[in-house]
Amino acid sequence: MITYLNTKEKDALLHYAKILENQKIENILKNDGIKSTEDARELASFFWKMVDQTVLDSNKNLVIAGYTNLESLCEDLMQTLRSHFIATGHSVIWEEESDKA
């Protein structure tokens, strides 16, 4: 189970899963997180795509899930997701996907 700092984090992830049309991520989030290596790779890759989208959204001054500072949102989510990857034994995948970003 992903331990979020607050409920807005999950809302933001689901928002971006919809924006980026990623049903796999919606399923991972609704099923309490990583259950397989494939889930881990999908979630890590998604995070970095989401970061790119937040840059575009920030330039438009969009508010996402109550966040006006999307850089702060990304920092919070990075900590939350990285902790989940460590807890589920998938930290190597997180690092591999982060190196690609």
Backbone as CSV, one residue per row, in Angstrom:
resi,resn,N_x,N_y,N_z,CA_x,CA_y,CA_z,C_x,C_y,C_z
1,MET,0.830,-1.176,0.000,0.000,0.000,0.000,0.880,1.246,0.000
2,ILE,0.524,2.188,-0.844,1.266,3.450,-0.903,0.830,4.319,0.272
3,THR,1.800,4.807,1.011,1.514,5.701,2.135,1.721,7.128,1.661
4,TYR,0.606,7.823,1.455,0.650,9.200,0.960,0.805,10.175,2.110
5,LEU,1.461,11.313,1.837,1.555,12.378,2.831,0.184,12.977,3.090
6,ASN,-0.639,13.036,2.019,-2.015,13.517,2.142,-2.821,12.986,0.961
7,THR,-4.127,13.089,1.040,-4.997,12.525,0.004,-4.853,13.244,-1.332
8,LYS,-4.391,14.480,-1.302,-4.210,15.225,-2.552,-3.164,14.584,-3.453
9,GLU,-2.192,13.913,-2.858,-1.170,13.254,-3.670,-1.790,12.203,-4.585
10,LYS,-2.617,11.352,-4.022,-3.257,10.312,-4.831,-4.163,10.954,-5.876
11,ASP,-4.885,11.988,-5.489,-5.745,12.694,-6.441,-4.934,13.246,-7.610
12,ALA,-3.771,13.790,-7.316,-2.916,14.342,-8.365,-2.405,13.239,-9.291
13,LEU,-1.984,12.120,-8.722,-1.524,10.998,-9.537,-2.638,10.489,-10.449
14,LEU,-3.827,10.357,-9.903,-4.962,9.904,-10.714,-5.304,10.920,-11.799
15,HIS,-5.195,12.194,-11.466,-5.426,13.251,-12.456,-4.474,13.081,-13.637
16,TYR,-3.199,12.918,-13.337,-2.215,12.790,-14.408,-2.325,11.456,-15.143
17,ALA,-2.753,10.423,-14.463,-2.985,9.152,-15.155,-4.066,9.329,-16.219
18,LYS,-5.098,10.101,-15.881,-6.160,10.387,-16.860,-5.643,11.287,-17.989
19,ILE,-4.939,12.349,-17.622,-4.403,13.288,-18.621,-3.468,12.567,-19.598
20,LEU,-2.637,11.685,-19.061,-1.671,10.966,-19.883,-2.237,9.652,-20.431
21,GLU,-3.522,9.447,-20.188,-4.256,8.284,-20.707,-3.560,6.969,-20.383
22,ASN,-3.290,6.780,-19.093,-2.590,5.586,-18.647,-3.473,4.797,-17.682
23,GLN,-4.247,3.888,-18.230,-5.160,3.060,-17.435,-4.392,2.131,-16.493
24,LYS,-3.213,1.693,-16.911,-2.413,0.819,-16.043,-2.086,1.516,-14.729
25,ILE,-1.737,2.795,-14.814,-1.419,3.554,-13.595,-2.662,3.719,-12.729
26,GLU,-3.789,4.015,-13.347,-5.032,4.113,-12.577,-5.272,2.816,-11.816
27,ASN,-5.067,1.682,-12.472,-5.269,0.390,-11.818,-4.272,0.159,-10.692
28,ILE,-3.014,0.487,-10.918,-1.993,0.334,-9.873,-2.373,1.168,-8.646
29,LEU,-2.780,2.414,-8.873,-3.121,3.300,-7.758,-4.387,2.832,-7.034
30,LYS,-5.353,2.369,-7.779,-6.601,1.912,-7.160,-6.438,0.578,-6.447
31,ASN,-5.396,-0.173,-6.820,-5.127,-1.467,-6.183,-4.021,-1.378,-5.147
32,ASP,-3.805,-0.198,-4.599,-2.881,0.034,-3.485,-1.408,-0.130,-3.813
33,GLY,-1.043,0.061,-5.070,0.375,0.143,-5.378,0.957,-1.024,-6.132
34,ILE,2.266,-1.125,-6.044,3.057,-2.077,-6.816,2.792,-3.504,-6.355
35,LYS,2.464,-4.348,-7.330,2.263,-5.770,-7.053,3.231,-6.643,-7.850
36,SER,3.951,-6.041,-8.812,4.852,-6.813,-9.665,5.973,-5.914,-10.185
37,THR,6.960,-6.531,-10.773,8.052,-5.793,-11.399,7.521,-4.915,-12.526
38,GLU,6.549,-5.432,-13.265,5.959,-4.667,-14.363,5.259,-3.416,-13.826
39,ASP,4.526,-3.575,-12.713,3.888,-2.413,-12.073,4.929,-1.380,-11.683
40,ALA,6.020,-1.850,-11.111,7.079,-0.938,-10.648,7.654,-0.143,-11.811
41,ARG,7.963,-0.833,-12.893,8.538,-0.137,-14.044,7.538,0.860,-14.629
42,GLU,6.271,0.458,-14.721,5.229,1.333,-15.264,5.071,2.586,-14.399
43,LEU,5.037,2.407,-13.081,4.842,3.537,-12.171,6.042,4.482,-12.184
44,ALA,7.234,3.936,-12.192,8.427,4.794,-12.214,8.503,5.588,-13.517
45,SER,8.254,4.922,-14.616,8.266,5.599,-15.912,7.178,6.671,-15.976
46,PHE,6.005,6.331,-15.484,4.893,7.282,-15.449,5.255,8.532,-14.647
47,PHE,5.894,8.341,-13.507,6.228,9.490,-12.664,7.013,10.532,-13.459
48,TRP,8.002,10.103,-14.221,8.831,11.063,-14.947,8.078,11.700,-16.100
49,LYS,7.161,10.976,-16.717,6.295,11.580,-17.742,5.379,12.620,-17.096
50,MET,4.894,12.287,-15.906,4.041,13.207,-15.168,4.801,14.483,-14.818
51,VAL,6.049,14.355,-14.405,6.865,15.532,-14.076,6.954,16.451,-15.289
52,ASP,7.186,15.868,-16.461,7.231,16.686,-17.685,5.915,17.428,-17.895
53,GLN,4.800,16.754,-17.642,3.492,17.385,-17.816,3.267,18.487,-16.784
54,THR,3.771,18.298,-15.565,3.586,19.340,-14.542,4.320,20.621,-14.925
55,VAL,5.431,20.488,-15.641,6.153,21.685,-16.094,5.261,22.476,-17.049
56,LEU,4.626,21.779,-17.979,3.704,22.440,-18.911,2.528,23.066,-18.165
57,ASP,1.978,22.317,-17.206,0.830,22.810,-16.445,1.203,23.992,-15.565
58,SER,2.402,23.959,-15.019,2.870,25.065,-14.182,2.992,26.341,-15.003
59,ASN,3.474,26.195,-16.235,3.596,27.362,-17.115,2.230,27.973,-17.442
60,LYS,1.175,27.174,-17.326,-0.199,27.648,-17.561,-0.872,28.077,-16.260
61,ASN,-0.117,28.036,-15.155,-0.636,28.390,-13.823,-1.844,27.551,-13.419
62,LEU,-1.833,26.274,-13.796,-2.940,25.389,-13.441,-2.839,24.959,-11.982
63,VAL,-3.986,24.718,-11.385,-4.067,24.159,-10.038,-4.475,22.700,-10.205
64,ILE,-3.663,21.793,-9.675,-3.909,20.363,-9.805,-4.100,19.766,-8.420
65,ALA,-5.276,19.193,-8.195,-5.606,18.551,-6.912,-5.310,19.481,-5.735
66,GLY,-5.558,20.761,-5.911,-5.338,21.736,-4.858,-3.927,22.285,-4.783
67,TYR,-3.024,21.758,-5.593,-1.633,22.243,-5.597,-1.484,23.391,-6.583
68,THR,-0.986,24.504,-6.083,-0.649,25.620,-6.963,0.838,25.595,-7.299
69,ASN,1.616,24.973,-6.441,3.052,24.825,-6.656,3.305,23.387,-7.106
70,LEU,3.343,23.174,-8.410,3.470,21.819,-8.933,4.871,21.239,-8.732
71,GLU,5.851,22.104,-8.570,7.193,21.614,-8.238,7.173,20.959,-6.861
72,SER,6.488,21.583,-5.931,6.345,21.021,-4.593,5.584,19.692,-4.645
73,LEU,4.547,19.644,-5.468,3.799,18.401,-5.648,4.737,17.287,-6.102
74,CYS,5.556,17.554,-7.098,6.476,16.542,-7.625,7.482,16.094,-6.567
75,GLU,7.972,17.036,-5.785,8.915,16.689,-4.718,8.254,15.774,-3.690
76,ASP,7.018,16.111,-3.298,6.291,15.273,-2.343,6.050,13.883,-2.912
77,LEU,5.604,13.834,-4.165,5.321,12.542,-4.786,6.587,11.714,-4.986
78,MET,7.699,12.372,-5.262,8.947,11.634,-5.408,9.285,10.914,-4.107
79,GLN,9.143,11.602,-3.001,9.421,10.987,-1.695,8.446,9.849,-1.409
80,THR,7.174,10.092,-1.655,6.145,9.085,-1.396,6.378,7.837,-2.239
81,LEU,6.582,8.034,-3.533,6.753,6.882,-4.418,8.072,6.171,-4.172
82,ARG,9.117,6.926,-3.967,10.426,6.296,-3.690,10.336,5.427,-2.438
83,SER,9.658,5.902,-1.417,9.467,5.109,-0.196,8.703,3.825,-0.495
84,HIS,7.698,3.933,-1.354,6.921,2.748,-1.726,7.780,1.752,-2.506
85,PHE,8.612,2.246,-3.402,9.502,1.366,-4.155,10.465,0.647,-3.213
86,ILE,10.998,1.347,-2.248,11.897,0.726,-1.274,11.148,-0.323,-0.469
87,ALA,9.956,0.025,0.014,9.166,-0.889,0.844,8.766,-2.158,0.102
88,THR,8.594,-2.051,-1.210,8.174,-3.220,-1.985,9.355,-3.948,-2.632
89,GLY,10.573,-3.495,-2.363,11.752,-4.167,-2.888,12.052,-3.852,-4.342
90,HIS,11.570,-2.703,-4.815,11.766,-2.333,-6.218,12.590,-1.057,-6.387
91,SER,13.455,-0.771,-5.439,14.225,0.475,-5.518,15.160,0.504,-6.724
92,VAL,15.649,-0.645,-7.155,16.532,-0.693,-8.324,15.779,-0.213,-9.563
93,ILE,14.534,-0.609,-9.693,13.731,-0.170,-10.843,13.516,1.331,-10.782
94,TRP,13.237,1.861,-9.603,13.083,3.318,-9.451,14.341,4.029,-9.936
95,GLU,15.487,3.541,-9.509,16.759,4.158,-9.895,17.010,4.035,-11.392
96,GLU,16.711,2.879,-11.971,16.896,2.681,-13.410,16.036,3.660,-14.224
97,GLU,14.784,3.771,-13.849,13.880,4.668,-14.582,14.232,6.138,-14.340
98,SER,14.698,6.443,-13.153,15.115,7.824,-12.859,16.325,8.203,-13.690
99,ASP,17.234,7.268,-13.888,18.420,7.541,-14.709,18.053,7.800,-16.154
100,LYS,16.958,7.238,-16.626,16.506,7.448,-17.998,15.858,8.802,-18.210
101,ALA,15.363,9.400,-17.126,14.593,10.644,-17.234,15.456,11.826,-17.589
